[in-house]
CSV table of C-alpha atoms in Angstrom, one decimal:
chain,number,residue,atom,x,y,z
R,287,MET,CA,-34.8,42.0,-71.5
R,288,LYS,CA,-37.7,40.7,-69.5
R,289,SER,CA,-37.5,40.0,-65.9
R,290,SER,CA,-37.3,36.4,-64.9
R,291,LEU,CA,-39.7,37.1,-62.0
R,292,ARG,CA,-43.4,36.8,-62.7
R,293,LYS,CA,-46.4,38.0,-60.8
R,294,VAL,CA,-47.8,35.4,-58.5
R,295,ASP,CA,-51.4,35.6,-57.6
R,296,CYS,CA,-52.5,34.3,-54.2
R,297,TYR,CA,-54.2,31.3,-55.7
R,298,GLU,CA,-51.1,30.3,-57.5
R,299,PRO,CA,-48.3,28.1,-56.0
R,300,ILE,CA,-46.1,30.3,-53.8
R,301,THR,CA,-43.5,27.8,-52.7
R,302,PRO,CA,-40.4,27.2,-54.6
R,303,ASN,CA,-41.3,23.6,-55.3
R,304,GLY,CA,-44.9,24.3,-56.4
R,305,ASN,CA,-46.4,23.1,-53.2
R,306,ASP,CA,-50.2,24.2,-53.3
R,307,GLU,CA,-51.1,23.4,-49.7
R,308,LEU,CA,-51.4,27.0,-48.6
R,309,ALA,CA,-53.2,28.0,-51.8
R,310,CYS,CA,-55.6,25.1,-51.8
R,311,GLU,CA,-56.9,25.9,-48.3
R,312,ILE,CA,-58.7,29.0,-49.8
R,313,PRO,CA,-61.8,28.4,-51.9
R,314,TYR,CA,-61.0,29.1,-55.6
R,315,GLY,CA,-63.8,31.7,-56.2
R,316,PHE,CA,-62.8,33.6,-53.2
R,317,ARG,CA,-59.2,33.6,-54.1
R,318,LYS,CA,-59.8,34.7,-57.7
R,319,SER,CA,-62.2,37.5,-56.9
R,320,ASN,CA,-60.3,38.8,-53.8
R,321,SER,CA,-56.8,38.6,-54.7
R,322,LYS,CA,-55.9,42.1,-53.5
R,323,HIS,CA,-57.6,41.6,-50.1
R,324,MET,CA,-56.0,38.2,-49.9
R,325,LYS,CA,-52.6,39.7,-50.4
R,326,GLN,CA,-53.2,42.1,-47.7
R,327,LEU,CA,-54.5,39.4,-45.4
R,328,PHE,CA,-51.5,37.3,-46.1
R,329,LEU,CA,-49.1,40.1,-45.4
R,330,TYR,CA,-50.8,41.0,-42.1
R,331,ALA,CA,-50.7,37.2,-41.0
R,332,PHE,CA,-47.1,37.1,-41.9
R,333,ALA,CA,-46.3,40.3,-39.9
R,334,ILE,CA,-48.1,38.9,-36.9
R,335,LEU,CA,-46.2,35.6,-37.2
R,336,VAL,CA,-42.8,37.5,-37.3
R,337,PHE,CA,-43.7,39.7,-34.3
R,338,SER,CA,-44.8,36.7,-32.3
R,339,SER,CA,-41.7,34.8,-33.1
R,340,SER,CA,-39.7,38.0,-32.1
R,341,CYS,CA,-41.5,38.2,-28.8
R,342,GLN,CA,-41.0,34.5,-28.1
R,343,GLU,CA,-37.4,34.8,-28.9
R,344,LYS,CA,-37.0,37.8,-26.7
R,345,GLU,CA,-38.6,36.1,-23.8
R,346,LYS,CA,-36.2,33.1,-24.2
R,347,SER,CA,-33.2,35.5,-24.3
R,348,SER,CA,-34.3,37.9,-21.4
R,349,PRO,CA,-32.1,37.3,-18.3
R,350,THR,CA,-33.5,36.1,-15.1
R,351,PHE,CA,-32.4,38.0,-12.0
R,352,LEU,CA,-31.5,36.7,-8.5
R,353,VAL,CA,-32.3,40.0,-7.0
R,354,ASP,CA,-36.1,40.4,-7.6
R,355,ASP,CA,-38.8,42.2,-5.8
R,356,GLN,CA,-39.0,39.7,-3.0
R,357,VAL,CA,-35.1,39.9,-2.5
R,358,ARG,CA,-35.3,43.7,-2.5
R,359,ALA,CA,-38.0,43.8,0.1
R,360,ARG,CA,-35.9,41.3,2.2
R,361,ILE,CA,-32.8,43.5,2.0
R,362,ASP,CA,-34.8,46.5,2.9
R,363,SER,CA,-36.2,44.8,5.9
R,364,THR,CA,-32.8,43.5,7.0
R,365,LEU,CA,-31.0,46.8,6.7
R,366,SER,CA,-33.7,49.0,8.2
R,367,SER,CA,-34.0,46.7,11.2
R,368,PHE,CA,-30.2,47.4,12.2
R,369,VAL,CA,-31.0,51.1,12.1
R,370,GLU,CA,-34.3,50.7,14.2
R,371,SER,CA,-32.5,48.6,16.7
R,372,GLY,CA,-30.0,51.4,17.3
R,373,ASN,CA,-27.1,49.2,16.4
R,374,ILE,CA,-26.0,51.4,13.5
R,375,ALA,CA,-26.7,55.0,12.7
R,376,GLY,CA,-26.9,54.7,9.0
R,377,VAL,CA,-26.3,52.1,6.2
R,378,SER,CA,-26.5,52.0,2.4
R,379,ALA,CA,-26.2,49.3,-0.3
R,380,LEU,CA,-25.9,49.2,-4.1
R,381,ILE,CA,-26.1,45.9,-6.2
R,382,PHE,CA,-25.8,45.5,-9.9
R,383,GLU,CA,-26.7,42.3,-11.6
R,384,LYS,CA,-26.1,41.4,-15.3
R,385,ASP,CA,-25.1,45.2,-15.8
R,386,GLN,CA,-28.4,46.3,-14.4
R,387,GLU,CA,-29.0,48.2,-11.1
R,388,VAL,CA,-31.1,45.9,-9.2
R,389,TYR,CA,-30.9,47.4,-5.7
R,390,TYR,CA,-30.2,50.7,-4.0
R,391,ASN,CA,-31.3,52.0,-0.7
R,392,ALA,CA,-30.2,54.0,2.2
R,393,PHE,CA,-31.4,54.0,5.9
R,394,GLY,CA,-30.7,56.2,8.8
R,395,TYR,CA,-28.2,58.9,9.1
R,396,ALA,CA,-24.7,59.7,8.1
R,397,ASP,CA,-24.5,62.1,11.0
R,398,ARG,CA,-27.3,61.1,13.4
R,399,GLU,CA,-26.7,63.9,15.9
R,400,ASN,CA,-27.1,66.5,13.1
R,401,GLN,CA,-29.9,64.6,11.3
R,402,VAL,CA,-27.9,64.3,8.1
R,403,LYS,CA,-29.3,61.3,6.2
R,404,MET,CA,-27.3,58.5,4.7
R,405,GLU,CA,-27.4,59.1,0.9
R,406,ARG,CA,-26.0,57.6,-2.3
R,407,ASN,CA,-23.4,60.3,-2.4
R,408,THR,CA,-22.3,60.1,1.2
R,409,ILE,CA,-18.6,59.8,1.5
R,410,VAL,CA,-17.2,57.0,3.8
R,411,GLN,CA,-13.8,55.8,4.9
R,412,ILE,CA,-13.2,52.4,3.3
R,413,TYR,CA,-10.1,51.4,5.2
R,414,SER,CA,-9.0,47.9,4.0
R,415,MET,CA,-11.2,48.1,0.9
R,416,THR,CA,-8.2,50.2,-0.3
R,417,LYS,CA,-6.2,47.0,-0.6
R,418,PRO,CA,-7.8,45.6,-3.8
R,419,ILE,CA,-7.3,49.0,-5.6
R,420,THR,CA,-3.6,48.9,-4.6
R,421,GLY,CA,-3.4,45.3,-5.9
R,422,THR,CA,-4.8,46.4,-9.1
R,423,ALA,CA,-2.2,49.2,-9.4
R,424,LEU,CA,0.5,46.7,-8.7
R,425,MET,CA,-0.7,44.1,-11.3
R,426,THR,CA,-0.6,46.9,-14.0
R,427,LEU,CA,3.2,46.7,-13.7
R,428,TYR,CA,3.0,42.9,-13.6
R,429,GLU,CA,1.3,43.1,-17.1
R,430,LYS,CA,4.2,45.2,-18.3
R,431,GLY,CA,6.7,42.6,-17.4
R,432,LYS,CA,8.3,44.7,-14.6
R,433,PHE,CA,8.3,41.7,-12.2
R,434,GLN,CA,7.3,38.2,-11.7
R,435,LEU,CA,5.1,37.1,-8.6
R,436,ASP,CA,7.8,34.8,-7.3
R,437,ASP,CA,10.6,37.4,-7.5
R,438,PRO,CA,12.3,38.0,-4.2
R,439,LEU,CA,11.1,41.2,-2.8
R,440,ALA,CA,14.7,42.2,-2.3
R,441,LYS,CA,15.3,42.0,-6.1
R,442,HIS,CA,13.4,45.2,-6.4
R,443,ALA,CA,13.8,46.6,-2.9
R,444,PRO,CA,17.1,45.9,-1.1
R,445,GLU,CA,15.5,47.1,2.1
R,446,PHE,CA,14.2,43.6,2.5
R,447,ALA,CA,17.4,41.7,1.8
R,448,GLY,CA,18.8,39.1,4.5
R,449,MET,CA,15.8,39.3,6.8
R,450,MET,CA,15.8,37.3,10.0
R,451,VAL,CA,13.0,35.4,11.6
R,452,TYR,CA,11.8,35.5,15.2
R,453,ASP,CA,12.3,32.4,17.0
R,454,GLY,CA,10.9,33.3,20.4
R,455,VAL,CA,12.8,34.7,23.5
R,456,ASP,CA,15.4,33.3,25.8
R,457,GLU,CA,15.3,33.2,29.6
R,458,ASN,CA,16.4,36.9,29.8
R,459,GLY,CA,13.5,38.0,27.5
R,460,ASN,CA,15.9,38.7,24.5
R,461,ILE,CA,14.5,37.7,21.2
R,462,LYS,CA,16.1,34.7,19.3
R,463,LEU,CA,16.5,34.9,15.6
R,464,VAL,CA,17.2,32.4,12.8
R,465,ALA,CA,17.9,32.9,9.1
R,466,ALA,CA,14.9,32.8,6.7
R,467,ASP,CA,14.4,29.5,4.9
R,468,ARG,CA,13.7,31.5,1.6
R,469,PRO,CA,13.3,35.2,0.8
R,470,VAL,CA,9.9,37.1,1.0
R,471,THR,CA,8.6,37.1,-2.5
R,472,ILE,CA,6.2,39.4,-4.1
R,473,ARG,CA,3.5,36.8,-4.1
R,474,ASP,CA,3.9,36.8,-0.3
R,475,ILE,CA,3.0,40.3,0.0
R,476,THR,CA,-0.1,39.9,-2.3
R,477,ARG,CA,-1.5,37.0,-0.2
R,478,HIS,CA,-0.4,38.0,3.4
R,479,THR,CA,2.2,35.3,3.9
R,480,ALA,CA,5.3,37.5,4.1
R,481,GLY,CA,5.6,37.2,7.9
R,482,PHE,CA,5.5,41.0,8.8
R,483,PRO,CA,4.5,41.3,12.4
R,484,ASN,CA,1.4,43.2,13.3
R,485,ARG,CA,0.4,42.5,16.8
R,486,ALA,CA,1.2,44.1,20.1
R,487,ASP,CA,1.3,40.8,22.2
R,488,ILE,CA,4.4,39.1,20.6
R,489,PRO,CA,7.0,38.8,23.3
R,490,GLY,CA,10.1,40.8,22.5
R,491,LEU,CA,9.1,41.3,18.8
R,492,SER,CA,6.3,43.7,19.4
R,493,ASP,CA,8.6,45.9,21.4
R,494,ILE,CA,10.8,46.2,18.4
R,495,LEU,CA,7.9,46.9,16.1
R,496,ALA,CA,6.6,49.7,18.5
R,497,GLU,CA,10.2,51.2,18.6
R,498,LYS,CA,10.6,51.3,14.7
R,499,ASP,CA,6.8,52.5,14.3
R,500,PRO,CA,6.7,51.7,10.5
R,501,ARG,CA,2.9,52.5,10.6
R,502,SER,CA,3.6,56.2,11.3
R,503,ILE,CA,1.6,58.3,8.8
R,504,GLU,CA,4.1,61.0,9.2
R,505,ILE,CA,6.8,59.2,7.1
R,506,ASP,CA,6.8,58.5,3.4
R,507,LEU,CA,6.6,55.0,1.8
R,508,THR,CA,10.4,54.9,1.5
R,509,GLU,CA,11.1,55.4,5.1
R,510,MET,CA,8.2,53.0,5.8
R,511,ALA,CA,9.8,50.2,3.8
R,512,ARG,CA,13.2,50.8,5.6
R,513,ARG,CA,11.7,50.6,9.0
R,514,ILE,CA,9.8,47.3,8.1
R,515,GLY,CA,12.9,45.8,6.7
R,516,GLU,CA,14.6,46.4,10.1
R,517,VAL,CA,11.9,44.5,12.1
R,518,PRO,CA,12.4,40.6,12.1
R,519,LEU,CA,9.8,38.4,10.4
R,520,TRP,CA,7.3,36.8,12.8
R,521,PHE,CA,7.4,33.6,10.9
R,522,GLN,CA,9.1,31.9,8.0
R,523,PRO,CA,7.8,33.3,4.7
R,524,GLY,CA,5.0,31.4,3.0
R,525,THR,CA,4.2,29.3,6.1
R,526,GLN,CA,1.2,31.3,7.6
R,527,TRP,CA,-1.6,33.7,6.7
R,528,GLU,CA,-1.4,36.8,8.8
R,529,TYR,CA,-2.6,40.4,8.2
R,530,GLY,CA,0.2,43.0,8.3
R,531,GLN,CA,1.7,45.8,6.3
R,532,SER,CA,2.0,43.7,3.2
R,533,VAL,CA,-0.3,45.9,1.1
R,534,ASP,CA,1.6,49.1,2.2
R,535,VAL,CA,4.7,47.4,0.9
R,536,GLN,CA,2.9,46.8,-2.5
R,537,ALA,CA,2.3,50.6,-2.7
R,538,PHE,CA,6.0,51.2,-2.0
R,539,LEU,CA,6.9,48.7,-4.7
R,540,VAL,CA,4.8,50.3,-7.2
R,541,GLU,CA,6.5,53.5,-6.4
R,542,ARG,CA,10.1,51.9,-6.6
R,543,ILE,CA,9.4,50.0,-9.8
R,544,SER,CA,7.5,52.7,-11.7
R,545,GLY,CA,9.6,55.6,-10.5
R,546,ILE,CA,6.4,57.5,-9.8
R,547,PRO,CA,4.9,58.4,-6.5
R,548,TYR,CA,2.3,55.9,-5.5
R,549,LYS,CA,-0.5,58.4,-5.0
R,550,GLU,CA,0.1,59.7,-8.6
R,551,TYR,CA,0.5,56.2,-10.1
R,552,VAL,CA,-2.8,54.8,-8.7
R,553,GLN,CA,-4.6,58.0,-9.8
R,554,THR,CA,-3.3,57.8,-13.3
R,555,HIS,CA,-3.6,54.1,-13.9
R,556,VAL,CA,-6.7,53.2,-11.9
R,557,LEU,CA,-8.8,55.9,-10.5
R,558,ASP,CA,-8.8,58.5,-13.4
R,559,PRO,CA,-9.5,55.9,-16.1
R,560,LEU,CA,-12.5,54.6,-14.1
R,561,LYS,CA,-13.6,58.2,-13.4
R,562,MET,CA,-13.6,57.4,-9.7
R,563,SER,CA,-13.2,61.1,-8.6
R,564,LYS,CA,-14.5,60.5,-5.0
R,565,THR,CA,-11.9,57.8,-4.2
R,566,ARG,CA,-9.0,59.6,-2.7
R,567,TYR,CA,-6.9,60.2,0.5
R,568,PHE,CA,-7.6,63.8,1.1
R,569,VAL,CA,-11.0,65.1,1.1
R,570,PRO,CA,-11.2,68.9,0.4
R,571,GLU,CA,-13.2,71.0,2.7
R,572,ALA,CA,-16.0,71.6,0.3
R,573,ASP,CA,-16.8,67.8,0.3
R,574,ARG,CA,-16.5,67.2,4.0
R,575,ILE,CA,-20.1,67.9,4.6
R,576,LYS,CA,-20.9,64.7,2.7
R,577,MET,CA,-18.6,62.5,4.9
R,578,SER,CA,-20.2,60.2,7.2
R,579,ALA,CA,-19.5,60.3,10.9
R,580,SER,CA,-18.2,57.2,12.5
R,581,TYR,CA,-19.7,55.4,15.4
R,582,ARG,CA,-18.5,53.1,18.1
R,583,ARG,CA,-20.9,50.6,19.4
R,584,THR,CA,-20.7,50.2,23.1
R,585,GLY,CA,-23.6,47.9,23.8
R,586,GLU,CA,-26.8,46.5,22.3
R,587,GLY,CA,-28.5,49.5,20.7
R,588,GLN,CA,-25.9,51.8,22.0
R,589,LEU,CA,-23.9,54.0,19.8
R,590,GLU,CA,-21.2,56.7,20.5
R,591,GLN,CA,-20.3,59.1,17.8
R,592,MET,CA,-16.5,59.5,17.3
R,593,PRO,CA,-15.4,63.1,17.2
R,594,ASN,CA,-14.8,63.9,13.5
R,595,GLU,CA,-11.4,65.4,14.2
R,596,GLU,CA,-10.3,62.0,15.5
R,597,ALA,CA,-12.2,59.7,13.1
R,598,HIS,CA,-11.4,61.8,10.0
R,599,ARG,CA,-8.0,62.8,10.9
R,600,PHE,CA,-6.2,61.0,8.1
R,601,ASN,CA,-8.5,62.2,5.4
R,602,ILE,CA,-8.9,65.8,6.3
R,603,ASN,CA,-5.1,66.5,6.5
R,604,GLU,CA,-2.3,65.9,4.0
R,605,TRP,CA,0.2,63.4,5.2
R,606,PRO,CA,3.5,62.2,3.8
R,607,LEU,CA,2.4,58.6,3.7
R,608,SER,CA,0.1,57.3,0.9
R,609,PRO,CA,-0.6,53.8,2.3
R,610,GLY,CA,-1.7,50.8,0.1
R,611,GLY,CA,-3.5,49.0,2.8
R,612,PHE,CA,-6.0,51.7,4.1
R,613,GLY,CA,-6.7,55.4,3.7
R,614,PHE,CA,-9.1,55.9,0.8
R,615,THR,CA,-12.5,57.4,1.0
R,616,SER,CA,-15.1,56.6,-1.6
R,617,THR,CA,-18.8,56.6,-2.5
R,618,LEU,CA,-21.2,53.8,-3.4
R,619,ASP,CA,-21.0,54.5,-7.1
R,620,ASP,CA,-17.2,55.2,-7.1
R,621,TYR,CA,-16.5,51.7,-5.6
R,622,MET,CA,-19.2,50.0,-7.5
R,623,THR,CA,-17.4,51.1,-10.6
R,624,PHE,CA,-14.2,49.4,-9.4
R,625,ALA,CA,-16.2,46.2,-8.6
R,626,ARG,CA,-17.9,46.2,-12.1
R,627,MET,CA,-14.4,46.6,-13.7
R,628,LEU,CA,-13.5,43.3,-11.9
R,629,VAL,CA,-16.7,41.4,-13.1
R,630,HIS,CA,-16.0,42.6,-16.6
R,631,LYS,CA,-12.4,41.1,-16.4
R,632,GLY,CA,-10.5,44.3,-16.3
R,633,GLU,CA,-12.5,46.6,-18.6
R,634,PHE,CA,-15.3,49.0,-17.9
R,635,GLY,CA,-16.7,52.2,-19.2
R,636,GLY,CA,-14.3,52.3,-22.1
R,637,ALA,CA,-11.2,51.9,-19.9
R,638,THR,CA,-9.0,48.9,-19.9
R,639,ILE,CA,-7.3,48.5,-16.5
R,640,LEU,CA,-6.1,45.0,-16.6
R,641,LYS,CA,-6.3,42.0,-19.0
R,642,PRO,CA,-8.8,39.2,-18.4
R,643,GLU,CA,-6.1,36.7,-17.5
R,644,THR,CA,-4.6,39.0,-14.9
R,645,VAL,CA,-8.1,39.4,-13.2
R,646,GLN,CA,-8.4,35.7,-13.3
R,647,LEU,CA,-5.0,35.3,-11.7
R,648,MET,CA,-5.9,37.8,-8.9
R,649,SER,CA,-9.2,35.9,-8.5
R,650,SER,CA,-7.5,32.5,-8.0
R,651,ASN,CA,-6.7,31.1,-4.6
R,652,GLN,CA,-2.9,31.7,-4.0
R,653,LEU,CA,-2.8,29.9,-0.6
R,654,PRO,CA,-1.5,26.3,-0.7
R,655,ASP,CA,-2.9,23.7,1.5
R,656,SER,CA,0.3,23.6,3.4
R,657,VAL,CA,-0.6,27.1,4.8
R,658,THR,CA,-2.9,25.8,7.6
R,659,GLU,CA,-2.4,28.6,10.1
R,660,ARG,CA,-4.7,31.3,8.8
R,661,SER,CA,-5.4,33.6,11.7
R,662,TRP,CA,-9.0,34.8,11.5
R,663,LEU,CA,-9.4,34.3,7.8
R,664,PRO,CA,-11.6,31.1,8.2
R,665,SER,CA,-14.2,33.4,9.9
R,666,LYS,CA,-14.9,34.7,6.5
R,667,GLY,CA,-16.1,31.3,5.4
R,668,ASN,CA,-14.6,28.5,3.2
R,669,VAL,CA,-12.2,30.8,1.4
R,670,GLY,CA,-8.7,31.1,0.2
R,671,PHE,CA,-6.9,34.3,-0.7
R,672,GLY,CA,-6.1,35.7,-4.1
R,673,ILE,CA,-4.3,38.9,-4.8
R,674,ASP,CA,-5.6,41.4,-2.3
R,675,PHE,CA,-9.0,39.9,-1.6
R,676,ALA,CA,-10.5,36.6,-0.3
R,677,VAL,CA,-11.8,33.9,-2.9
R,678,ARG,CA,-14.5,31.6,-1.9
R,679,VAL,CA,-13.4,28.0,-2.8
R,680,ALA,CA,-16.4,25.9,-1.4
R,681,PRO,CA,-20.1,26.6,-0.7
R,682,PRO,CA,-21.2,27.3,2.9
R,683,ALA,CA,-21.0,24.1,5.1
R,684,SER,CA,-23.7,25.4,7.5
R,685,ALA,CA,-26.1,28.1,8.3
R,686,ASP,CA,-23.6,29.8,10.5
R,687,GLU,CA,-21.1,30.3,7.7
R,688,MET,CA,-21.0,33.5,5.6
R,689,ASN,CA,-23.1,33.1,2.5
R,690,GLY,CA,-21.7,33.2,-1.1
R,691,THR,CA,-21.1,31.5,-4.3
R,692,VAL,CA,-17.9,29.5,-5.2
R,693,GLY,CA,-15.6,31.8,-7.2
R,694,GLU,CA,-16.8,35.0,-5.5
R,695,LEU,CA,-14.1,37.5,-4.5
R,696,PHE,CA,-14.6,40.0,-1.6
R,697,TRP,CA,-13.1,42.1,1.0
R,698,ASP,CA,-14.1,44.5,3.7
R,699,GLY,CA,-13.1,47.4,5.8
R,700,ALA,CA,-12.4,48.2,9.4
R,701,ALA,CA,-15.5,50.4,9.6
R,702,SER,CA,-17.7,47.4,8.7
R,703,THR,CA,-17.9,48.2,5.0
R,704,LEU,CA,-18.0,45.4,2.4
R,705,PHE,CA,-17.9,44.6,-1.3
R,706,TRP,CA,-18.1,41.4,-3.3
R,707,VAL,CA,-18.0,40.3,-6.9
R,708,ASP,CA,-19.9,37.2,-7.8
R,709,PRO,CA,-19.0,36.2,-11.3
R,710,VAL,CA,-21.4,33.3,-11.4
R,711,ASN,CA,-24.4,35.4,-11.0
R,712,GLU,CA,-22.7,38.6,-12.4
R,713,ILE,CA,-23.5,40.4,-9.2
R,714,THR,CA,-21.4,43.3,-7.6
R,715,ALA,CA,-22.5,44.5,-4.3
R,716,VAL,CA,-21.2,47.4,-2.1
R,717,LEU,CA,-22.4,48.0,1.5
R,718,PHE,CA,-21.5,51.2,3.4
R,719,VAL,CA,-21.6,51.8,7.0
R,720,GLN,CA,-19.2,53.5,9.5
R,721,LEU,CA,-19.2,51.2,12.6
R,722,PHE,CA,-16.6,50.3,15.1
R,723,PRO,CA,-15.6,47.7,16.3
R,724,TYR,CA,-15.7,45.7,13.1
R,725,ASP,CA,-19.1,44.0,12.5
R,726,GLN,CA,-20.1,42.5,15.8
R,727,ILE,CA,-23.7,42.5,14.9
R,728,LYS,CA,-23.4,40.1,11.8
R,729,LEU,CA,-24.5,42.8,9.4
R,730,HIS,CA,-22.6,41.2,6.6
R,731,LYS,CA,-23.9,37.8,7.3
R,732,LYS,CA,-27.5,38.9,7.4
R,733,PHE,CA,-27.0,41.2,4.3
R,734,LYS,CA,-25.7,38.2,2.4
R,735,ASP,CA,-28.6,36.0,3.5
R,736,ALA,CA,-31.0,38.7,2.4
R,737,VAL,CA,-29.4,38.7,-1.0
R,738,TYR,CA,-29.0,35.0,-1.6
R,739,GLY,CA,-31.5,33.5,0.7
R,740,LYS,CA,-30.8,31.5,3.9
R,741,TYR,CA,-28.5,28.4,3.9
R,742,LYS,CA,-29.9,25.2,2.3
R,743,PRO,CA,-27.8,21.9,2.6
R,744,ALA,CA,-26.6,20.6,-0.7
R,745,GLU,CA,-28.8,17.8,-1.9
R,746,SER,CA,-27.1,14.4,-1.5
R,747,LYS,CA,-26.6,12.5,-4.6
């Protein structure tokens, strides 16, 4: 059987409908006598056309990056200036955008006195940047249906049943108590509206807090919860935003619901799957040489190194307490892995930690408008609070406000560390430093301005 295909010379119609436009552009004699060469010419031209189209398509699909050479130079200048001014000993930063590393640098010293440079693998104490990790561990149990956010805390932890609320002191200085309008819920402990007191200046109540000492690192989570439950609430649940031991209670709740020690649970369900091997409570002796020293700023350009025995006390000894609200050390790359898991909606590096809808829930503002008393939270910008981190709800209103994009989630640590996740630009950033008191030099503000550019008023419509 003969094939239905026929040989087509270059002078013959080559289009299915017999259109001779292409063929007729070539003189007949040249076509007839140079058919072999014309075939090669045609194939060469076709290849160029395909390659050109492919390049154009690639150019169209190539992502544009916010962090370009100009931004990198701006970040370098900003961070190095803090070291040169003597206001910090050392600082490092790592930024990913659209799954590409777009910035890394380190300046100054992890240990200035011993001339140990700040490096990518420097281990720092992240303090409250522990909190989002604890919230992630808790929400793995939420996904398993072990609790609902509006469950009373006492449903799972009777230590918090029947709590009373502080109502000031009488003429003799004795505290007055009233019944709680409603129980503390799990949602309350994820957004800091539980009412747990945390200050030393509340008449009468601070004395009880000091006596019970639920912050002691020499007790375990069960004893901690019992002691917190014996201290009256500072305010009615759900009425104010106030930092406290809420996230330590989350760690206790993970332990209570799962039946597994918190330290073991977070290791198994968050840290190990993400290969965050340097994020831990206890730093073994072999790794302590990589730990950054901590510095106390005593004036402009004046730093005082804190003794390692004091600054590192929690992390170079093993303690009964495995707190949810502080305590982890980490490296830039370790914490960046955690941040990238969040920007990827719960999945990263082949590990699924949370479902996308759970990350979305955590990233959504959980504070109703009725919560008008928000302590120092407004200093972070126009933000609400999700589950264990702040959530930006509006663009900056002025040049003085912290920069950022709407939908960004972030948190920081007592030693002036910072991380954020910007889902709009697909940016994750980690800034490491070990500076006390917390960021009096506007390091975070200037770093974010370097990344995003200085404030520009929104155009009026």
